[in-house]
Amino acid sequence: MSEFVSKDGTWSIAVTSPSRADTPVLKIPNLTQGNVIRITANFFGSPDSGFYYDVKSTNNDVTAMSPTGGLIQGAGGWQACTRIVFFKVTNISSQTGVEDADFEVLFSQGDLDGKGRLSNFLLGGEVVSTVTAGA
């Protein structure tokens, strides 16, 4: 089953340290050990000098299997930004053997100015497979 969250419209960002910049958090429920989750972040960005973004899980038992970050840089204009990241549930801390995980996109300044605008943000995810031990 797929889960999605979104935010419509256009808003300004000015970040120094990592921040969600008023974007929503995606919750994927009922995960078990070995689940592989595909998370897709899609939005428009219009930078001043630029900013970085990073797709993250807030659950320490869920680790990234592919690159998670990107950057938007340049002088004006809108850029379409899409990042697809695969995560794996490496451990289950819950006694029930099932956990939920939250995913978010963090925006940061880095060596750029961290300022710009975002528009029509979408964050979606789904469990795409389960890897068994030893695989």
mmCIF file of N, CA and C in Angstrom:
data_model
loop_
_atom_site.group_PDB
_atom_site.id
_atom_site.type_symbol
_atom_site.label_atom_id
_atom_site.label_comp_id
_atom_site.label_asym_id
_atom_site.label_seq_id
_atom_site.Cartn_x
_atom_site.Cartn_y
_atom_site.Cartn_z
ATOM 1 N N MET A 1 0.829 -1.173 0.000
ATOM 2 C CA MET A 1 0.000 0.000 0.000
ATOM 3 C C MET A 1 0.883 1.248 0.000
ATOM 4 N N SER A 2 0.518 2.225 -0.786
ATOM 5 C CA SER A 2 1.270 3.475 -0.889
ATOM 6 C C SER A 2 0.719 4.507 0.079
ATOM 7 N N GLU A 3 1.618 5.325 0.606
ATOM 8 C CA GLU A 3 1.258 6.433 1.487
ATOM 9 C C GLU A 3 1.804 7.710 0.863
ATOM 10 N N PHE A 4 1.048 8.807 0.971
ATOM 11 C CA PHE A 4 1.473 10.087 0.417
ATOM 12 C C PHE A 4 1.103 11.220 1.351
ATOM 13 N N VAL A 5 1.931 12.264 1.368
ATOM 14 C CA VAL A 5 1.598 13.541 1.991
ATOM 15 C C VAL A 5 2.022 14.623 1.008
ATOM 16 N N SER A 6 1.356 15.770 1.068
ATOM 17 C CA SER A 6 1.709 16.841 0.143
ATOM 18 C C SER A 6 1.419 18.195 0.770
ATOM 19 N N LYS A 7 1.981 19.207 0.156
ATOM 20 C CA LYS A 7 1.687 20.597 0.507
ATOM 21 C C LYS A 7 1.612 21.374 -0.794
ATOM 22 N N ASP A 8 0.465 21.995 -1.032
ATOM 23 C CA ASP A 8 0.248 22.772 -2.244
ATOM 24 C C ASP A 8 0.691 24.216 -2.037
ATOM 25 N N GLY A 9 0.860 24.916 -3.137
ATOM 26 C CA GLY A 9 1.187 26.333 -3.073
ATOM 27 C C GLY A 9 2.678 26.579 -3.146
ATOM 28 N N THR A 10 3.043 27.817 -2.872
ATOM 29 C CA THR A 10 4.433 28.256 -2.927
ATOM 30 C C THR A 10 4.770 28.967 -1.631
ATOM 31 N N TRP A 11 5.954 28.682 -1.072
ATOM 32 C CA TRP A 11 6.371 29.338 0.168
ATOM 33 C C TRP A 11 7.882 29.541 0.162
ATOM 34 N N SER A 12 8.322 30.529 0.907
ATOM 35 C CA SER A 12 9.742 30.867 1.001
ATOM 36 C C SER A 12 10.420 30.041 2.074
ATOM 37 N N ILE A 13 11.704 29.757 1.856
ATOM 38 C CA ILE A 13 12.509 29.104 2.887
ATOM 39 C C ILE A 13 13.781 29.920 3.098
ATOM 40 N N ALA A 14 14.277 29.875 4.322
ATOM 41 C CA ALA A 14 15.563 30.482 4.686
ATOM 42 C C ALA A 14 16.113 29.608 5.799
ATOM 43 N N VAL A 15 16.950 28.642 5.444
ATOM 44 C CA VAL A 15 17.439 27.656 6.411
ATOM 45 C C VAL A 15 18.944 27.826 6.613
ATOM 46 N N THR A 16 19.377 27.563 7.834
ATOM 47 C CA THR A 16 20.810 27.505 8.129
ATOM 48 C C THR A 16 21.149 26.070 8.509
ATOM 49 N N SER A 17 20.565 25.588 9.597
ATOM 50 C CA SER A 17 20.744 24.188 9.982
ATOM 51 C C SER A 17 19.618 23.370 9.362
ATOM 52 N N PRO A 18 19.763 22.044 9.307
ATOM 53 C CA PRO A 18 18.723 21.218 8.681
ATOM 54 C C PRO A 18 17.331 21.481 9.264
ATOM 55 N N SER A 19 16.369 21.676 8.371
ATOM 56 C CA SER A 19 14.992 22.009 8.744
ATOM 57 C C SER A 19 14.044 21.415 7.714
ATOM 58 N N ARG A 20 12.830 21.057 8.160
ATOM 59 C CA ARG A 20 11.815 20.566 7.223
ATOM 60 C C ARG A 20 11.239 21.695 6.381
ATOM 61 N N ALA A 21 11.453 22.945 6.747
ATOM 62 C CA ALA A 21 10.990 24.099 5.959
ATOM 63 C C ALA A 21 9.491 24.021 5.674
ATOM 64 N N ASP A 22 8.722 23.696 6.700
ATOM 65 C CA ASP A 22 7.252 23.632 6.599
ATOM 66 C C ASP A 22 6.739 22.567 5.635
ATOM 67 N N THR A 23 7.500 21.510 5.422
ATOM 68 C CA THR A 23 7.025 20.393 4.606
ATOM 69 C C THR A 23 6.502 19.289 5.525
ATOM 70 N N PRO A 24 5.558 18.479 5.067
ATOM 71 C CA PRO A 24 4.965 17.441 5.921
ATOM 72 C C PRO A 24 5.866 16.216 6.099
ATOM 73 N N VAL A 25 5.549 15.443 7.125
ATOM 74 C CA VAL A 25 6.238 14.187 7.440
ATOM 75 C C VAL A 25 5.380 13.033 6.929
ATOM 76 N N LEU A 26 6.019 12.028 6.344
ATOM 77 C CA LEU A 26 5.336 10.835 5.842
ATOM 78 C C LEU A 26 5.516 9.692 6.832
ATOM 79 N N LYS A 27 4.428 9.052 7.232
ATOM 80 C CA LYS A 27 4.484 7.895 8.125
ATOM 81 C C LYS A 27 4.154 6.636 7.327
ATOM 82 N N ILE A 28 5.054 5.649 7.404
ATOM 83 C CA ILE A 28 4.810 4.335 6.804
ATOM 84 C C ILE A 28 4.588 3.365 7.966
ATOM 85 N N PRO A 29 3.386 2.790 8.076
ATOM 86 C CA PRO A 29 3.070 1.924 9.217
ATOM 87 C C PRO A 29 3.385 0.447 8.958
ATOM 88 N N ASN A 30 3.398 -0.306 10.038
ATOM 89 C CA ASN A 30 3.436 -1.776 10.000
ATOM 90 C C ASN A 30 4.641 -2.350 9.264
ATOM 91 N N LEU A 31 5.818 -1.824 9.545
ATOM 92 C CA LEU A 31 7.038 -2.330 8.917
ATOM 93 C C LEU A 31 7.597 -3.499 9.709
ATOM 94 N N THR A 32 8.183 -4.451 8.995
ATOM 95 C CA THR A 32 8.835 -5.593 9.632
ATOM 96 C C THR A 32 10.288 -5.653 9.165
ATOM 97 N N GLN A 33 11.101 -6.391 9.890
ATOM 98 C CA GLN A 33 12.519 -6.479 9.560
ATOM 99 C C GLN A 33 12.704 -7.012 8.146
ATOM 100 N N GLY A 34 13.594 -6.350 7.393
ATOM 101 C CA GLY A 34 13.872 -6.744 6.018
ATOM 102 C C GLY A 34 13.055 -6.006 4.974
ATOM 103 N N ASN A 35 12.013 -5.264 5.393
ATOM 104 C CA ASN A 35 11.241 -4.488 4.424
ATOM 105 C C ASN A 35 12.137 -3.481 3.712
ATOM 106 N N VAL A 36 11.951 -3.367 2.402
ATOM 107 C CA VAL A 36 12.615 -2.338 1.607
ATOM 108 C C VAL A 36 11.540 -1.332 1.205
ATOM 109 N N ILE A 37 11.801 -0.062 1.499
ATOM 110 C CA ILE A 37 10.827 1.004 1.281
ATOM 111 C C ILE A 37 11.373 1.967 0.238
ATOM 112 N N ARG A 38 10.557 2.289 -0.756
ATOM 113 C CA ARG A 38 10.932 3.298 -1.750
ATOM 114 C C ARG A 38 10.238 4.608 -1.360
ATOM 115 N N ILE A 39 11.036 5.646 -1.131
ATOM 116 C CA ILE A 39 10.514 6.967 -0.800
ATOM 117 C C ILE A 39 10.816 7.897 -1.968
ATOM 118 N N THR A 40 9.800 8.623 -2.428
ATOM 119 C CA THR A 40 9.962 9.578 -3.516
ATOM 120 C C THR A 40 9.604 10.964 -3.017
ATOM 121 N N ALA A 41 10.545 11.891 -3.148
ATOM 122 C CA ALA A 41 10.294 13.304 -2.847
ATOM 123 C C ALA A 41 10.262 14.046 -4.177
ATOM 124 N N ASN A 42 9.229 14.866 -4.378
ATOM 125 C CA ASN A 42 9.087 15.609 -5.620
ATOM 126 C C ASN A 42 8.563 16.998 -5.295
ATOM 127 N N PHE A 43 9.225 18.023 -5.820
ATOM 128 C CA PHE A 43 8.794 19.399 -5.578
ATOM 129 C C PHE A 43 9.494 20.311 -6.578
ATOM 130 N N PHE A 44 9.020 21.547 -6.660
ATOM 131 C CA PHE A 44 9.705 22.578 -7.425
ATOM 132 C C PHE A 44 10.500 23.432 -6.453
ATOM 133 N N GLY A 45 11.701 23.824 -6.853
ATOM 134 C CA GLY A 45 12.529 24.703 -6.038
ATOM 135 C C GLY A 45 13.036 25.865 -6.866
ATOM 136 N N SER A 46 13.056 27.034 -6.245
ATOM 137 C CA SER A 46 13.610 28.226 -6.877
ATOM 138 C C SER A 46 14.617 28.826 -5.902
ATOM 139 N N PRO A 47 15.922 28.669 -6.170
ATOM 140 C CA PRO A 47 16.930 29.097 -5.205
ATOM 141 C C PRO A 47 17.333 30.560 -5.372
ATOM 142 N N ASP A 48 17.862 31.132 -4.276
ATOM 143 C CA ASP A 48 18.646 32.359 -4.407
ATOM 144 C C ASP A 48 20.002 31.888 -4.932
ATOM 145 N N SER A 49 20.983 31.644 -4.040
ATOM 146 C CA SER A 49 22.217 31.011 -4.535
ATOM 147 C C SER A 49 22.127 29.497 -4.425
ATOM 148 N N GLY A 50 21.239 28.994 -3.543
ATOM 149 C CA GLY A 50 21.016 27.557 -3.492
ATOM 150 C C GLY A 50 20.799 27.007 -2.103
ATOM 151 N N PHE A 51 20.360 25.744 -2.058
ATOM 152 C CA PHE A 51 20.181 25.023 -0.799
ATOM 153 C C PHE A 51 20.275 23.529 -1.073
ATOM 154 N N TYR A 52 20.561 22.793 -0.019
ATOM 155 C CA TYR A 52 20.654 21.334 -0.084
ATOM 156 C C TYR A 52 19.368 20.720 0.444
ATOM 157 N N TYR A 53 19.064 19.499 0.018
ATOM 158 C CA TYR A 53 17.945 18.751 0.594
ATOM 159 C C TYR A 53 18.357 17.298 0.769
ATOM 160 N N ASP A 54 17.758 16.649 1.756
ATOM 161 C CA ASP A 54 18.148 15.294 2.133
ATOM 162 C C ASP A 54 16.913 14.537 2.607
ATOM 163 N N VAL A 55 16.630 13.382 2.030
ATOM 164 C CA VAL A 55 15.504 12.538 2.439
ATOM 165 C C VAL A 55 15.990 11.653 3.584
ATOM 166 N N LYS A 56 15.291 11.711 4.720
ATOM 167 C CA LYS A 56 15.738 11.014 5.933
ATOM 168 C C LYS A 56 14.611 10.208 6.560
ATOM 169 N N SER A 57 15.002 9.164 7.294
ATOM 170 C CA SER A 57 14.086 8.452 8.181
ATOM 171 C C SER A 57 14.413 8.887 9.599
ATOM 172 N N THR A 58 13.382 9.109 10.414
ATOM 173 C CA THR A 58 13.615 9.480 11.811
ATOM 174 C C THR A 58 13.745 8.244 12.693
ATOM 175 N N ASN A 59 13.590 7.056 12.122
ATOM 176 C CA ASN A 59 13.687 5.797 12.861
ATOM 177 C C ASN A 59 15.094 5.224 12.668
ATOM 178 N N ASN A 60 15.825 5.033 13.762
ATOM 179 C CA ASN A 60 17.202 4.524 13.675
ATOM 180 C C ASN A 60 17.283 3.096 13.148
ATOM 181 N N ASP A 61 16.172 2.361 13.146
ATOM 182 C CA ASP A 61 16.144 0.990 12.641
ATOM 183 C C ASP A 61 15.965 0.929 11.124
ATOM 184 N N VAL A 62 15.835 2.086 10.484
ATOM 185 C CA VAL A 62 15.622 2.170 9.038
ATOM 186 C C VAL A 62 16.814 2.909 8.433
ATOM 187 N N THR A 63 17.547 2.243 7.543
ATOM 188 C CA THR A 63 18.761 2.839 6.976
ATOM 189 C C THR A 63 18.653 2.983 5.459
ATOM 190 N N ALA A 64 19.310 4.009 4.950
ATOM 191 C CA ALA A 64 19.290 4.279 3.510
ATOM 192 C C ALA A 64 20.152 3.268 2.766
ATOM 193 N N MET A 65 19.674 2.852 1.602
ATOM 194 C CA MET A 65 20.407 1.936 0.728
ATOM 195 C C MET A 65 20.927 2.649 -0.521
ATOM 196 N N SER A 66 20.519 3.894 -0.730
ATOM 197 C CA SER A 66 20.909 4.648 -1.919
ATOM 198 C C SER A 66 21.141 6.103 -1.511
ATOM 199 N N PRO A 67 21.732 6.913 -2.387
ATOM 200 C CA PRO A 67 21.977 8.316 -2.041
ATOM 201 C C PRO A 67 20.686 9.027 -1.642
ATOM 202 N N THR A 68 20.790 9.904 -0.641
ATOM 203 C CA THR A 68 19.603 10.544 -0.079
ATOM 204 C C THR A 68 19.504 12.026 -0.381
ATOM 205 N N GLY A 69 20.579 12.659 -0.837
ATOM 206 C CA GLY A 69 20.576 14.116 -0.919
ATOM 207 C C GLY A 69 20.734 14.668 -2.309
ATOM 208 N N GLY A 70 20.512 15.961 -2.382
ATOM 209 C CA GLY A 70 20.678 16.699 -3.620
ATOM 210 C C GLY A 70 20.841 18.171 -3.307
ATOM 211 N N LEU A 71 20.967 18.982 -4.342
ATOM 212 C CA LEU A 71 21.049 20.417 -4.139
ATOM 213 C C LEU A 71 20.365 21.130 -5.277
ATOM 214 N N ILE A 72 19.915 22.334 -4.962
ATOM 215 C CA ILE A 72 19.317 23.217 -5.951
ATOM 216 C C ILE A 72 20.188 24.456 -5.961
ATOM 217 N N GLN A 73 20.707 24.801 -7.124
ATOM 218 C CA GLN A 73 21.649 25.902 -7.210
ATOM 219 C C GLN A 73 21.447 26.621 -8.528
ATOM 220 N N GLY A 74 21.697 27.909 -8.541
ATOM 221 C CA GLY A 74 21.582 28.660 -9.774
ATOM 222 C C GLY A 74 20.946 30.004 -9.528
ATOM 223 N N ALA A 75 20.828 30.762 -10.552
ATOM 224 C CA ALA A 75 20.287 32.112 -10.431
ATOM 225 C C ALA A 75 18.858 32.142 -10.945
ATOM 226 N N GLY A 76 17.900 32.104 -10.024
ATOM 227 C CA GLY A 76 16.500 32.265 -10.382
ATOM 228 C C GLY A 76 15.928 31.110 -11.172
ATOM 229 N N GLY A 77 14.642 31.159 -11.368
ATOM 230 C CA GLY A 77 13.944 30.137 -12.120
ATOM 231 C C GLY A 77 13.600 28.924 -11.281
ATOM 232 N N TRP A 78 12.593 28.208 -11.717
ATOM 233 C CA TRP A 78 12.135 27.017 -11.004
ATOM 234 C C TRP A 78 12.826 25.784 -11.554
ATOM 235 N N GLN A 79 13.178 24.873 -10.661
ATOM 236 C CA GLN A 79 13.778 23.599 -11.032
ATOM 237 C C GLN A 79 12.915 22.476 -10.471
ATOM 238 N N ALA A 80 12.645 21.464 -11.280
ATOM 239 C CA ALA A 80 11.925 20.282 -10.797
ATOM 240 C C ALA A 80 12.913 19.406 -10.041
ATOM 241 N N CYS A 81 12.546 19.009 -8.835
ATOM 242 C CA CYS A 81 13.430 18.215 -7.979
ATOM 243 C C CYS A 81 12.753 16.892 -7.650
ATOM 244 N N THR A 82 13.405 15.805 -7.996
ATOM 245 C CA THR A 82 12.898 14.479 -7.659
ATOM 246 C C THR A 82 14.043 13.660 -7.092
ATOM 247 N N ARG A 83 13.819 13.056 -5.944
ATOM 248 C CA ARG A 83 14.810 12.164 -5.330
ATOM 249 C C ARG A 83 14.073 10.896 -4.940
ATOM 250 N N ILE A 84 14.544 9.754 -5.440
ATOM 251 C CA ILE A 84 14.002 8.445 -5.073
ATOM 252 C C ILE A 84 15.060 7.751 -4.233
ATOM 253 N N VAL A 85 14.678 7.363 -3.021
ATOM 254 C CA VAL A 85 15.620 6.752 -2.083
ATOM 255 C C VAL A 85 15.049 5.421 -1.604
ATOM 256 N N PHE A 86 15.892 4.409 -1.547
ATOM 257 C CA PHE A 86 15.495 3.114 -0.999
ATOM 258 C C PHE A 86 16.054 2.986 0.413
ATOM 259 N N PHE A 87 15.186 2.572 1.330
ATOM 260 C CA PHE A 87 15.551 2.346 2.724
ATOM 261 C C PHE A 87 15.265 0.890 3.071
ATOM 262 N N LYS A 88 15.989 0.369 4.064
ATOM 263 C CA LYS A 88 15.762 -0.997 4.532
ATOM 264 C C LYS A 88 15.564 -0.985 6.040
ATOM 265 N N VAL A 89 14.582 -1.755 6.503
ATOM 266 C CA VAL A 89 14.373 -1.937 7.937
ATOM 267 C C VAL A 89 15.399 -2.970 8.395
ATOM 268 N N THR A 90 16.410 -2.522 9.138
ATOM 269 C CA THR A 90 17.515 -3.398 9.538
ATOM 270 C C THR A 90 17.305 -4.042 10.895
ATOM 271 N N ASN A 91 16.403 -3.493 11.683
ATOM 272 C CA ASN A 91 16.162 -4.006 13.026
ATOM 273 C C ASN A 91 14.759 -3.588 13.449
ATOM 274 N N ILE A 92 14.156 -4.354 14.323
ATOM 275 C CA ILE A 92 12.867 -3.988 14.911
ATOM 276 C C ILE A 92 13.061 -3.915 16.420
ATOM 277 N N SER A 93 12.867 -2.736 16.981
ATOM 278 C CA SER A 93 13.027 -2.545 18.429
ATOM 279 C C SER A 93 11.764 -2.908 19.194
ATOM 280 N N SER A 94 10.635 -2.905 18.521
ATOM 281 C CA SER A 94 9.345 -3.181 19.154
ATOM 282 C C SER A 94 9.205 -4.663 19.500
ATOM 283 N N GLN A 95 8.588 -4.952 20.631
ATOM 284 C CA GLN A 95 8.329 -6.336 21.043
ATOM 285 C C GLN A 95 7.343 -7.038 20.111
ATOM 286 N N THR A 96 6.508 -6.278 19.417
ATOM 287 C CA THR A 96 5.502 -6.867 18.529
ATOM 288 C C THR A 96 6.089 -7.330 17.196
ATOM 289 N N GLY A 97 7.316 -6.889 16.868
ATOM 290 C CA GLY A 97 7.923 -7.242 15.588
ATOM 291 C C GLY A 97 7.468 -6.359 14.448
ATOM 292 N N VAL A 98 6.717 -5.295 14.782
ATOM 293 C CA VAL A 98 6.200 -4.371 13.775
ATOM 294 C C VAL A 98 6.464 -2.945 14.262
ATOM 295 N N GLU A 99 6.885 -2.069 13.358
ATOM 296 C CA GLU A 99 7.145 -0.670 13.701
ATOM 297 C C GLU A 99 6.610 0.250 12.615
ATOM 298 N N ASP A 100 6.445 1.509 12.986
ATOM 299 C CA ASP A 100 6.164 2.571 12.027
ATOM 300 C C ASP A 100 7.449 3.365 11.826
ATOM 301 N N ALA A 101 7.583 4.020 10.696
ATOM 302 C CA ALA A 101 8.735 4.892 10.455
ATOM 303 C C ALA A 101 8.256 6.185 9.814
ATOM 304 N N ASP A 102 8.846 7.285 10.252
ATOM 305 C CA ASP A 102 8.573 8.593 9.675
ATOM 306 C C ASP A 102 9.698 8.960 8.719
ATOM 307 N N PHE A 103 9.327 9.592 7.614
ATOM 308 C CA PHE A 103 10.289 10.059 6.625
ATOM 309 C C PHE A 103 10.052 11.544 6.399
ATOM 310 N N GLU A 104 11.129 12.276 6.153
ATOM 311 C CA GLU A 104 11.037 13.717 5.970
ATOM 312 C C GLU A 104 12.125 14.173 5.010
ATOM 313 N N VAL A 105 11.939 15.366 4.483
ATOM 314 C CA VAL A 105 12.975 16.000 3.673
ATOM 315 C C VAL A 105 13.506 17.173 4.481
ATOM 316 N N LEU A 106 14.817 17.167 4.721
ATOM 317 C CA LEU A 106 15.459 18.255 5.447
ATOM 318 C C LEU A 106 16.196 19.152 4.458
ATOM 319 N N PHE A 107 16.018 20.444 4.621
ATOM 320 C CA PHE A 107 16.673 21.441 3.779
ATOM 321 C C PHE A 107 17.751 22.123 4.613
ATOM 322 N N SER A 108 18.903 22.442 3.990
ATOM 323 C CA SER A 108 19.983 23.079 4.746
ATOM 324 C C SER A 108 20.775 24.043 3.863
ATOM 325 N N GLN A 109 21.563 24.860 4.538
ATOM 326 C CA GLN A 109 22.348 25.899 3.878
ATOM 327 C C GLN A 109 23.657 25.361 3.315
ATOM 328 N N GLY A 110 24.397 24.600 4.113
ATOM 329 C CA GLY A 110 25.720 24.148 3.689
ATOM 330 C C GLY A 110 26.592 25.326 3.303
ATOM 331 N N ASP A 111 27.240 25.263 2.144
ATOM 332 C CA ASP A 111 28.090 26.365 1.685
ATOM 333 C C ASP A 111 27.341 27.307 0.736
ATOM 334 N N LEU A 112 26.009 27.198 0.696
ATOM 335 C CA LEU A 112 25.173 28.070 -0.129
ATOM 336 C C LEU A 112 24.420 29.034 0.794
ATOM 337 N N ASP A 113 23.445 29.781 0.293
ATOM 338 C CA ASP A 113 22.764 30.735 1.178
ATOM 339 C C ASP A 113 21.551 30.151 1.903
ATOM 340 N N GLY A 114 21.051 28.976 1.476
ATOM 341 C CA GLY A 114 19.923 28.345 2.160
ATOM 342 C C GLY A 114 18.589 29.033 1.946
ATOM 343 N N LYS A 115 18.513 29.901 0.958
ATOM 344 C CA LYS A 115 17.288 30.671 0.724
ATOM 345 C C LYS A 115 16.686 30.321 -0.632
ATOM 346 N N GLY A 116 15.375 30.462 -0.704
ATOM 347 C CA GLY A 116 14.688 30.216 -1.959
ATOM 348 C C GLY A 116 13.208 30.010 -1.721
ATOM 349 N N ARG A 117 12.570 29.323 -2.651
ATOM 350 C CA ARG A 117 11.144 29.029 -2.551
ATOM 351 C C ARG A 117 10.903 27.573 -2.925
ATOM 352 N N LEU A 118 9.866 27.007 -2.330
ATOM 353 C CA LEU A 118 9.411 25.662 -2.665
ATOM 354 C C LEU A 118 7.986 25.756 -3.177
ATOM 355 N N SER A 119 7.600 24.784 -4.003
ATOM 356 C CA SER A 119 6.244 24.757 -4.534
ATOM 357 C C SER A 119 5.811 23.314 -4.761
ATOM 358 N N ASN A 120 4.548 23.043 -4.445
ATOM 359 C CA ASN A 120 3.899 21.764 -4.740
ATOM 360 C C ASN A 120 4.738 20.561 -4.321
ATOM 361 N N PHE A 121 4.925 20.421 -3.025
ATOM 362 C CA PHE A 121 5.746 19.377 -2.411
ATOM 363 C C PHE A 121 4.946 18.083 -2.279
ATOM 364 N N LEU A 122 5.547 16.959 -2.664
ATOM 365 C CA LEU A 122 4.924 15.642 -2.527
ATOM 366 C C LEU A 122 5.964 14.672 -1.982
ATOM 367 N N LEU A 123 5.570 13.892 -0.986
ATOM 368 C CA LEU A 123 6.432 12.856 -0.424
ATOM 369 C C LEU A 123 5.606 11.577 -0.389
ATOM 370 N N GLY A 124 6.071 10.547 -1.081
ATOM 371 C CA GLY A 124 5.336 9.286 -1.158
ATOM 372 C C GLY A 124 6.232 8.116 -0.833
ATOM 373 N N GLY A 125 5.629 7.034 -0.367
ATOM 374 C CA GLY A 125 6.423 5.858 -0.048
ATOM 375 C C GLY A 125 5.608 4.590 -0.069
ATOM 376 N N GLU A 126 6.315 3.478 -0.274
ATOM 377 C CA GLU A 126 5.675 2.174 -0.235
ATOM 378 C C GLU A 126 6.723 1.099 0.010
ATOM 379 N N VAL A 127 6.288 0.014 0.626
ATOM 380 C CA VAL A 127 7.148 -1.155 0.793
ATOM 381 C C VAL A 127 7.175 -1.873 -0.551
ATOM 382 N N VAL A 128 8.378 -2.071 -1.101
ATOM 383 C CA VAL A 128 8.492 -2.678 -2.429
ATOM 384 C C VAL A 128 8.969 -4.122 -2.386
ATOM 385 N N SER A 129 9.590 -4.541 -1.278
ATOM 386 C CA SER A 129 10.007 -5.935 -1.147
ATOM 387 C C SER A 129 10.422 -6.200 0.292
ATOM 388 N N THR A 130 10.709 -7.454 0.563
ATOM 389 C CA THR A 130 11.247 -7.852 1.858
ATOM 390 C C THR A 130 12.459 -8.728 1.599
ATOM 391 N N VAL A 131 13.582 -8.339 2.202
ATOM 392 C CA VAL A 131 14.827 -9.083 2.058
ATOM 393 C C VAL A 131 14.968 -9.975 3.279
ATOM 394 N N THR A 132 15.144 -11.265 3.057
ATOM 395 C CA THR A 132 15.298 -12.198 4.173
ATOM 396 C C THR A 132 16.754 -12.253 4.605
ATOM 397 N N ALA A 133 16.998 -12.754 5.787
ATOM 398 C CA ALA A 133 18.354 -12.842 6.333
ATOM 399 C C ALA A 133 19.265 -13.582 5.363
ATOM 400 N N GLY A 134 20.468 -13.061 5.189
ATOM 401 C CA GLY A 134 21.445 -13.689 4.308
ATOM 402 C C GLY A 134 21.333 -13.269 2.860
ATOM 403 N N ALA A 135 20.289 -12.518 2.519
ATOM 404 C CA ALA A 135 20.111 -12.102 1.121
ATOM 405 C C ALA A 135 20.777 -10.781 0.857
#
